[in-house]
mmCIF file of C-alpha atoms in Angstrom:
data_model
loop_
_atom_site.group_PDB
_atom_site.id
_atom_site.type_symbol
_atom_site.label_atom_id
_atom_site.label_comp_id
_atom_site.label_asym_id
_atom_site.label_seq_id
_atom_site.Cartn_x
_atom_site.Cartn_y
_atom_site.Cartn_z
ATOM 1 C CA MET A 1 98.193 80.009 98.278
ATOM 2 C CA ALA A 2 98.042 76.786 96.673
ATOM 3 C CA THR A 3 101.195 73.909 97.499
ATOM 4 C CA GLY A 4 102.797 71.872 95.650
ATOM 5 C CA GLN A 5 101.342 68.770 95.761
ATOM 6 C CA ASP A 6 97.410 71.082 94.818
ATOM 7 C CA VAL A 7 98.350 71.843 91.315
ATOM 8 C CA LEU A 8 99.567 68.202 91.216
ATOM 9 C CA ASN A 9 97.134 66.740 91.990
ATOM 10 C CA ALA A 10 94.161 69.053 90.259
ATOM 11 C CA LEU A 11 96.900 67.861 87.122
ATOM 12 C CA ASN A 12 96.223 64.536 88.464
ATOM 13 C CA THR A 13 92.413 65.019 88.142
ATOM 14 C CA LEU A 14 92.364 66.939 84.969
ATOM 15 C CA ALA A 15 93.983 64.150 82.739
ATOM 16 C CA THR A 16 91.498 61.925 84.810
ATOM 17 C CA ASN A 17 88.665 63.641 83.466
ATOM 18 C CA GLN A 18 91.092 64.103 79.910
ATOM 19 C CA ALA A 19 90.291 60.093 79.565
ATOM 20 C CA ALA A 20 87.098 59.388 81.042
ATOM 21 C CA LEU A 21 86.198 62.594 77.855
ATOM 22 C CA GLN A 22 88.497 60.665 75.156
ATOM 23 C CA GLN A 23 86.258 57.385 76.867
ATOM 24 C CA VAL A 24 82.966 58.860 76.096
ATOM 25 C CA VAL A 25 83.967 60.104 72.348
ATOM 26 C CA THR A 26 85.619 56.328 71.361
ATOM 27 C CA ASP A 27 82.794 54.702 72.910
ATOM 28 C CA LEU A 28 80.364 57.348 70.085
ATOM 29 C CA VAL A 29 82.415 56.772 67.299
ATOM 30 C CA THR A 30 82.071 53.062 68.110
ATOM 31 C CA ASN A 31 78.571 52.973 68.200
ATOM 32 C CA MET A 32 77.618 55.240 65.331
ATOM 33 C CA ASN A 33 80.333 53.373 62.776
ATOM 34 C CA SER A 34 78.864 49.489 64.187
ATOM 35 C CA ASN A 35 74.889 50.516 63.858
ATOM 36 C CA LYS A 36 76.337 52.369 60.347
ATOM 37 C CA GLY A 37 74.036 51.204 57.780
ATOM 38 C CA VAL A 38 71.238 49.191 59.506
ATOM 39 C CA SER A 39 68.012 50.352 59.979
ATOM 40 C CA LYS A 40 65.320 50.492 63.530
ATOM 41 C CA PRO A 41 63.381 47.383 62.833
ATOM 42 C CA HIS A 42 59.565 48.586 61.515
ATOM 43 C CA ASN A 43 57.258 48.819 64.028
ATOM 44 C CA TYR A 44 55.060 45.583 64.165
ATOM 45 C CA ASN A 45 51.315 45.664 64.595
ATOM 46 C CA GLY A 46 50.473 41.782 65.458
ATOM 47 C CA ILE A 47 49.594 40.658 62.925
ATOM 48 C CA GLY A 48 50.846 37.414 60.355
ATOM 49 C CA SER A 49 52.774 35.101 61.901
ATOM 50 C CA GLU A 50 56.539 36.265 59.521
ATOM 51 C CA ASP A 51 55.576 39.799 60.423
ATOM 52 C CA ALA A 52 56.285 38.541 63.704
ATOM 53 C CA ARG A 53 59.180 36.572 62.781
ATOM 54 C CA ARG A 54 60.966 39.375 61.263
ATOM 55 C CA PHE A 55 60.423 41.542 63.415
ATOM 56 C CA LEU A 56 61.858 39.641 65.963
ATOM 57 C CA ALA A 57 65.387 39.259 63.564
ATOM 58 C CA ALA A 58 65.498 43.699 62.492
ATOM 59 C CA PHE A 59 65.271 44.629 65.662
ATOM 60 C CA GLU A 60 67.976 41.733 66.999
ATOM 61 C CA VAL A 61 70.628 42.901 64.297
ATOM 62 C CA TRP A 62 69.425 46.682 65.109
ATOM 63 C CA ALA A 63 70.160 45.525 68.794
ATOM 64 C CA GLN A 64 74.197 44.416 68.835
ATOM 65 C CA GLY A 65 75.014 48.292 67.433
ATOM 66 C CA ILE A 66 73.455 49.912 70.093
ATOM 67 C CA PRO A 67 75.942 49.978 73.178
ATOM 68 C CA ARG A 68 73.376 49.674 76.250
ATOM 69 C CA ILE A 69 71.283 46.795 74.242
ATOM 70 C CA ARG A 70 74.028 45.062 73.168
ATOM 71 C CA THR A 71 74.589 41.771 74.286
ATOM 72 C CA LEU A 72 70.902 41.258 74.568
ATOM 73 C CA ALA A 73 70.341 41.214 78.472
ATOM 74 C CA GLY A 74 68.599 42.163 81.316
ATOM 75 C CA HIS A 75 65.323 44.340 80.441
ATOM 76 C CA GLU A 76 66.992 47.077 78.719
ATOM 77 C CA PRO A 77 66.670 45.033 75.226
ATOM 78 C CA VAL A 78 62.309 44.442 76.408
ATOM 79 C CA LYS A 79 61.552 47.876 77.382
ATOM 80 C CA SER A 80 63.507 48.733 73.975
ATOM 81 C CA ALA A 81 61.287 46.065 71.993
ATOM 82 C CA ILE A 82 58.282 46.971 72.599
ATOM 83 C CA SER A 83 58.285 50.643 71.567
ATOM 84 C CA PHE A 84 57.783 49.307 68.128
ATOM 85 C CA LEU A 85 55.738 48.463 68.819
ATOM 86 C CA GLU A 86 51.925 49.083 67.855
ATOM 87 C CA GLY A 87 48.099 47.811 66.966
ATOM 88 C CA GLU A 88 47.387 44.421 68.607
ATOM 89 C CA ALA A 89 50.935 44.028 69.666
ATOM 90 C CA ALA A 90 51.329 47.096 71.746
ATOM 91 C CA ILE A 91 48.281 46.193 73.611
ATOM 92 C CA TRP A 92 49.870 42.749 74.059
ATOM 93 C CA ALA A 93 52.411 45.149 75.662
ATOM 94 C CA THR A 94 50.833 46.651 77.832
ATOM 95 C CA PRO A 95 50.906 44.892 81.254
ATOM 96 C CA ILE A 96 55.050 44.397 80.506
ATOM 97 C CA ALA A 97 55.484 48.067 79.885
ATOM 98 C CA GLU A 98 53.818 48.733 83.266
ATOM 99 C CA ASN A 99 55.373 46.325 84.725
ATOM 100 C CA ILE A 100 58.810 47.721 83.856
ATOM 101 C CA SER A 101 57.619 51.074 84.730
ATOM 102 C CA ALA A 102 56.487 49.677 88.559
ATOM 103 C CA HIS A 103 59.944 48.206 88.768
ATOM 104 C CA THR A 104 61.501 51.421 87.643
ATOM 105 C CA LEU A 105 60.175 52.676 90.697
ATOM 106 C CA ASN A 106 59.805 50.340 93.417
ATOM 107 C CA ASN A 107 62.593 47.586 92.938
ATOM 108 C CA ASN A 108 60.723 44.979 95.279
ATOM 109 C CA VAL A 109 58.539 44.759 92.157
ATOM 110 C CA ALA A 110 59.588 41.300 89.960
ATOM 111 C CA LEU A 111 59.673 41.840 86.935
ATOM 112 C CA THR A 112 57.370 39.836 84.374
ATOM 113 C CA TYR A 113 60.349 39.250 82.177
ATOM 114 C CA PRO A 114 63.428 39.704 83.975
ATOM 115 C CA THR A 115 65.257 38.969 80.313
ATOM 116 C CA TRP A 116 65.529 39.348 76.632
ATOM 117 C CA ALA A 117 65.143 35.089 76.249
ATOM 118 C CA ASP A 118 62.154 35.598 78.367
ATOM 119 C CA PHE A 119 60.500 38.192 76.050
ATOM 120 C CA LYS A 120 61.243 36.818 73.113
ATOM 121 C CA ALA A 121 59.976 32.823 73.802
ATOM 122 C CA ALA A 122 56.123 34.691 74.956
ATOM 123 C CA PHE A 123 56.344 36.975 72.015
ATOM 124 C CA ILE A 124 56.859 33.742 70.086
ATOM 125 C CA ALA A 125 54.489 31.982 71.599
ATOM 126 C CA ARG A 126 51.885 35.260 71.519
ATOM 127 C CA PHE A 127 52.118 36.440 67.871
ATOM 128 C CA GLU A 128 54.251 32.824 65.328
ATOM 129 C CA THR A 129 52.304 30.733 64.853
ATOM 130 C CA ALA A 130 52.120 26.852 66.522
ATOM 131 C CA ASP A 131 52.781 24.815 63.250
ATOM 132 C CA PRO A 132 55.760 26.485 61.374
ATOM 133 C CA VAL A 133 56.062 23.445 58.739
ATOM 134 C CA THR A 134 52.695 23.326 58.489
ATOM 135 C CA ASP A 135 52.263 27.005 57.079
ATOM 136 C CA ALA A 136 55.519 26.878 55.101
ATOM 137 C CA LYS A 137 54.951 23.726 53.350
ATOM 138 C CA THR A 138 51.463 25.947 52.559
ATOM 139 C CA MET A 139 53.020 29.037 51.084
ATOM 140 C CA LEU A 140 55.141 26.965 49.443
ATOM 141 C CA LYS A 141 51.837 24.743 47.647
ATOM 142 C CA THR A 142 50.759 28.376 46.621
ATOM 143 C CA LEU A 143 53.986 29.526 45.223
ATOM 144 C CA TYR A 144 54.606 31.048 41.539
ATOM 145 C CA GLN A 145 56.484 32.666 40.016
ATOM 146 C CA GLY A 146 54.111 34.037 37.610
ATOM 147 C CA LYS A 147 55.154 37.806 36.565
ATOM 148 C CA ASN A 148 58.138 37.803 39.190
ATOM 149 C CA SER A 149 61.196 37.702 37.933
ATOM 150 C CA VAL A 150 63.222 33.933 39.289
ATOM 151 C CA ALA A 151 65.283 35.750 41.883
ATOM 152 C CA SER A 152 61.603 37.373 43.176
ATOM 153 C CA TYR A 153 60.897 33.900 42.703
ATOM 154 C CA ALA A 154 63.770 32.123 44.440
ATOM 155 C CA ALA A 155 64.448 34.686 47.590
ATOM 156 C CA THR A 156 60.811 34.250 48.377
ATOM 157 C CA PHE A 157 61.005 30.894 48.127
ATOM 158 C CA LYS A 158 64.152 29.999 50.221
ATOM 159 C CA GLN A 159 62.380 32.134 52.572
ATOM 160 C CA TYR A 160 60.525 29.274 53.959
ATOM 161 C CA SER A 161 61.872 25.932 51.679
ATOM 162 C CA GLY A 162 63.584 25.936 55.214
ATOM 163 C CA ARG A 163 61.089 25.016 57.570
ATOM 164 C CA THR A 164 59.645 22.438 55.287
ATOM 165 C CA GLY A 165 61.707 19.705 56.243
ATOM 166 C CA TYR A 166 61.979 18.574 52.591
ATOM 167 C CA SER A 167 65.179 16.707 50.808
ATOM 168 C CA ASP A 168 66.715 19.065 48.582
ATOM 169 C CA VAL A 169 65.584 17.379 46.017
ATOM 170 C CA ASP A 170 62.308 17.610 46.820
ATOM 171 C CA LEU A 171 63.013 21.100 46.948
ATOM 172 C CA ARG A 172 64.427 21.624 43.502
ATOM 173 C CA ASP A 173 61.548 19.179 41.781
ATOM 174 C CA LYS A 174 58.818 21.960 43.698
ATOM 175 C CA PHE A 175 60.788 25.691 42.177
ATOM 176 C CA TYR A 176 61.057 23.422 38.580
ATOM 177 C CA ASN A 177 57.652 22.862 38.750
ATOM 178 C CA HIS A 178 55.893 26.505 39.630
ATOM 179 C CA LEU A 179 58.512 27.842 37.276
ATOM 180 C CA ALA A 180 57.130 30.485 34.583
ATOM 181 C CA ASP A 181 57.091 28.123 31.584
ATOM 182 C CA ARG A 182 59.159 30.414 29.778
ATOM 183 C CA ILE A 183 61.806 30.185 32.267
ATOM 184 C CA LYS A 184 61.583 25.668 31.449
ATOM 185 C CA ASP A 185 61.683 26.300 28.009
ATOM 186 C CA GLY A 186 64.399 28.025 28.287
ATOM 187 C CA LEU A 187 65.948 25.743 31.117
ATOM 188 C CA VAL A 188 65.719 22.881 27.696
ATOM 189 C CA HIS A 189 68.338 23.819 25.619
ATOM 190 C CA THR A 190 71.421 24.356 28.391
ATOM 191 C CA GLN A 191 73.895 22.343 29.484
ATOM 192 C CA ALA A 192 74.337 23.333 33.065
ATOM 193 C CA ASN A 193 73.649 20.076 36.237
ATOM 194 C CA THR A 194 70.177 21.349 37.385
ATOM 195 C CA SER A 195 69.719 18.507 39.292
ATOM 196 C CA LEU A 196 70.792 20.137 43.156
ATOM 197 C CA LEU A 197 68.193 23.068 43.978
ATOM 198 C CA ALA A 198 71.421 25.865 43.914
ATOM 199 C CA SER A 199 72.359 25.092 40.807
ATOM 200 C CA LEU A 200 69.420 25.252 38.841
ATOM 201 C CA ILE A 201 68.468 28.804 40.994
ATOM 202 C CA ALA A 202 71.669 29.522 39.379
ATOM 203 C CA GLU A 203 71.074 28.813 35.930
ATOM 204 C CA ALA A 204 66.971 29.345 35.673
ATOM 205 C CA ILE A 205 67.866 32.933 37.294
ATOM 206 C CA ARG A 206 71.130 32.987 33.902
ATOM 207 C CA VAL A 207 68.085 32.583 31.688
ATOM 208 C CA ASP A 208 65.842 35.270 32.754
ATOM 209 C CA ASN A 209 68.578 37.746 33.077
ATOM 210 C CA ARG A 210 68.813 36.839 28.987
ATOM 211 C CA ILE A 211 65.296 36.797 27.943
ATOM 212 C CA ASN A 212 64.936 40.170 28.968
ATOM 213 C CA GLU A 213 68.080 41.275 27.265
ATOM 214 C CA ARG A 214 66.563 39.325 24.374
ATOM 215 C CA ASN A 215 64.005 41.453 24.735
ATOM 216 C CA ARG A 216 65.243 44.488 25.388
ATOM 217 C CA GLN A 217 67.246 44.481 21.802
ATOM 218 C CA LYS A 218 64.160 43.784 19.816
ATOM 219 C CA THR A 219 62.561 46.618 21.187
ATOM 220 C CA PRO A 220 65.778 49.091 21.661
ATOM 221 C CA PHE A 221 65.217 52.557 23.420
ATOM 222 C CA LYS A 222 64.549 54.733 20.288
ATOM 223 C CA VAL A 223 66.090 58.120 20.225
ATOM 224 C CA ILE A 224 63.537 61.352 19.352
ATOM 225 C CA THR A 225 65.798 63.561 17.993
ATOM 226 C CA PRO A 226 63.985 67.381 17.309
ATOM 227 C CA SER A 227 64.053 68.069 14.230
ATOM 228 C CA ALA A 228 64.256 71.841 12.671
ATOM 229 C CA HIS A 229 61.609 73.180 11.339
ATOM 230 C CA HIS A 230 60.460 76.348 9.068
ATOM 231 C CA PHE A 231 57.759 78.686 10.951
ATOM 232 C CA GLN A 232 55.244 78.963 7.982
ATOM 233 C CA PRO A 233 52.268 81.223 8.603
ATOM 234 C CA SER A 234 49.256 79.889 8.029
ATOM 235 C CA ASN A 235 47.360 82.207 5.539
ATOM 236 C CA PRO A 236 44.407 83.394 7.335
ATOM 237 C CA PRO A 237 40.248 81.730 6.644
ATOM 238 C CA PHE A 238 39.041 83.902 3.672
ATOM 239 C CA PHE A 239 34.894 84.587 4.794
ATOM 240 C CA PRO A 240 33.125 86.067 2.420
ATOM 241 C CA PRO A 241 30.903 89.729 2.255
ATOM 242 C CA ARG A 242 27.868 89.138 4.386
ATOM 243 C CA ASP A 243 24.779 90.216 2.494
ATOM 244 C CA PRO A 244 23.348 93.270 4.115
ATOM 245 C CA ASN A 245 19.981 91.778 3.780
ATOM 246 C CA ALA A 246 20.604 88.532 5.342
ATOM 247 C CA MET A 247 19.494 87.060 8.501
ATOM 248 C CA ASP A 248 21.793 86.993 11.122
ATOM 249 C CA VAL A 249 21.091 83.461 12.256
ATOM 250 C CA ASP A 250 23.015 84.183 16.089
ATOM 251 C CA ALA A 251 21.128 87.293 16.364
ATOM 252 C CA THR A 252 17.797 88.428 17.672
ATOM 253 C CA ARG A 253 16.395 90.875 14.729
ATOM 254 C CA THR A 254 17.266 91.110 11.197
ATOM 255 C CA VAL A 255 18.799 94.210 9.076
ATOM 256 C CA THR A 256 15.574 95.157 8.210
ATOM 257 C CA GLY A 257 14.298 95.702 11.534
ATOM 258 C CA LYS A 258 11.751 92.361 12.281
ATOM 259 C CA SER A 259 12.339 89.804 14.526
ATOM 260 C CA SER A 260 10.591 86.402 15.656
ATOM 261 C CA ASP A 261 8.578 88.093 17.216
ATOM 262 C CA ASP A 262 6.994 90.828 14.481
ATOM 263 C CA TYR A 263 6.547 86.907 12.010
ATOM 264 C CA ARG A 264 4.093 85.299 15.598
ATOM 265 C CA ARG A 265 2.928 88.182 15.146
ATOM 266 C CA PHE A 266 2.063 88.235 11.789
ATOM 267 C CA MET A 267 0.630 84.344 12.001
ATOM 268 C CA MET A 268 -1.863 85.194 13.933
ATOM 269 C CA GLY A 269 -4.877 84.603 13.614
ATOM 270 C CA ARG A 270 -3.878 82.822 10.219
ATOM 271 C CA CYS A 271 -3.717 78.667 9.299
ATOM 272 C CA TYR A 272 -0.719 77.538 10.272
ATOM 273 C CA GLY A 273 -1.312 74.949 8.306
ATOM 274 C CA CYS A 274 -1.395 77.260 4.885
ATOM 275 C CA GLY A 275 -1.521 80.739 6.546
ATOM 276 C CA SER A 276 -5.710 80.735 5.607
ATOM 277 C CA LYS A 277 -7.717 83.802 8.151
ATOM 278 C CA ASN A 278 -10.559 81.413 7.481
ATOM 279 C CA HIS A 279 -9.827 78.122 10.317
ATOM 280 C CA ARG A 280 -7.638 77.637 11.954
ATOM 281 C CA LYS A 281 -5.325 74.456 11.591
ATOM 282 C CA ALA A 282 -7.266 72.032 13.220
ATOM 283 C CA ASP A 283 -10.106 72.478 11.405
ATOM 284 C CA GLY A 284 -8.453 72.612 7.729
ATOM 285 C CA HIS A 285 -8.279 69.112 6.800
ATOM 286 C CA HIS A 286 -4.150 69.313 6.659
ATOM 287 C CA GLU A 287 -3.234 65.872 7.971
ATOM 288 C CA ARG A 288 -2.465 65.260 3.825
ATOM 289 C CA ASP A 289 -0.520 67.723 3.097
ATOM 290 C CA ILE A 290 2.710 67.774 2.467
ATOM 291 C CA CYS A 291 4.987 70.147 2.461
ATOM 292 C CA GLU A 292 7.161 71.415 -0.970
ATOM 293 C CA HIS A 293 9.754 72.132 1.073
ATOM 294 C CA CYS A 294 10.713 69.910 3.854
ATOM 295 C CA GLY A 295 8.977 67.321 2.306
ATOM 296 C CA LEU A 296 6.822 66.863 5.415
ATOM 297 C CA THR A 297 2.269 66.185 5.769
ATOM 298 C CA GLY A 298 0.255 68.951 7.902
ATOM 299 C CA HIS A 299 1.728 71.966 6.746
ATOM 300 C CA LEU A 300 2.253 73.918 2.551
ATOM 301 C CA ALA A 301 5.635 75.180 1.568
ATOM 302 C CA ASN A 302 4.818 78.558 2.690
ATOM 303 C CA VAL A 303 4.568 78.377 6.499
ATOM 304 C CA CYS A 304 7.143 75.535 6.328
ATOM 305 C CA ARG A 305 8.784 77.024 10.000
ATOM 306 C CA ARG A 306 12.174 74.020 9.306
ATOM 307 C CA LYS A 307 11.935 76.413 5.124
ATOM 308 C CA TYR A 308 13.201 80.149 7.127
ATOM 309 C CA SER A 309 15.025 78.066 9.681
ATOM 310 C CA VAL A 310 18.977 79.067 10.451
ATOM 311 C CA TYR A 311 20.205 75.703 8.812
ATOM 312 C CA SER A 312 18.862 76.072 6.254
ATOM 313 C CA LYS A 313 21.233 76.298 3.197
ATOM 314 C CA LYS A 314 18.165 77.203 0.763
ATOM 315 C CA MET A 315 16.786 80.303 2.513
ATOM 316 C CA ARG A 316 20.048 81.424 4.422
ATOM 317 C CA HIS A 317 19.737 84.231 2.740
ATOM 318 C CA VAL A 318 16.220 84.843 3.063
ATOM 319 C CA THR A 319 14.465 87.739 4.878
ATOM 320 C CA PHE A 320 11.775 88.524 6.601
ATOM 321 C CA ASP A 321 10.289 90.371 3.677
ATOM 322 C CA HIS A 322 10.224 87.424 1.810
ATOM 323 C CA ILE A 323 8.843 85.780 3.938
ATOM 324 C CA PHE A 324 5.480 88.495 4.008
ATOM 325 C CA VAL A 325 5.652 88.497 0.866
ATOM 326 C CA SER A 326 5.558 84.606 0.654
ATOM 327 C CA MET A 327 2.917 84.779 3.041
ATOM 328 C CA VAL A 328 0.348 86.961 1.359
ATOM 329 C CA ALA A 329 1.271 85.856 -1.415
#
């Protein structure tokens, strides 16, 4: 039978467990709130010095919201960072991952990079440029506003300007020289003091926004409202009644019962130049004969194929009976 002391001990244990559970929930909520809105860094493939620099900065910001690695101490941040590497960077990090795995199984195995600082230094030495100042100066030489907005141009300019070592006056001149002509024209009429880089950027952005606003005012958006249309039935096209004796241009046979084969049989043994049975066309010397129907040479009108063609408007309603009569005549 449990004594009063046993009940008291059980209550104390329950209170301790409840406090521990409350602390876990508090840590979880804190973690969710502290890292809310901070996206994971994009994977890095080992290509590009600027991308390597951005990866390190993004990873450290993200890691500060993760309780396990927020202090960026020890090798835990290293384990997390190499999971975001791919391509050439993943190949470089493979020995590091194997070393961490071996250390986990056997503490006697020394870590290649025991701290985040050690790993970061090795990462920078491998993937970031050896001369960031020269690279930054080169980028500013080739950086122009072009068709981009001033805000976008300024953001890229600031990304490199801080590593060049140039004075504010020099940076101000370089920024101005590579602005678009329309912005330079607008700055001519401004009364603002643009002797400093920051003031020039602010005024250039204002001018750019004003130009864009005026362009929108000149070409306002047109709202098309549908108008009521009365339905007007269209009259069907009029087709004249067909001549029962006319040739069917889409059929093989005509209403007379004769076909194109009948015509070819009728012409069998006849001259295709004049219709005579006494000679062939090759022997009829019809080279200079001119057809009165089509105007071409080499045959007469009574055997002109175009005369009875479906495309001939003049002979569209001529039947084979008429053809045979013309041939015999």
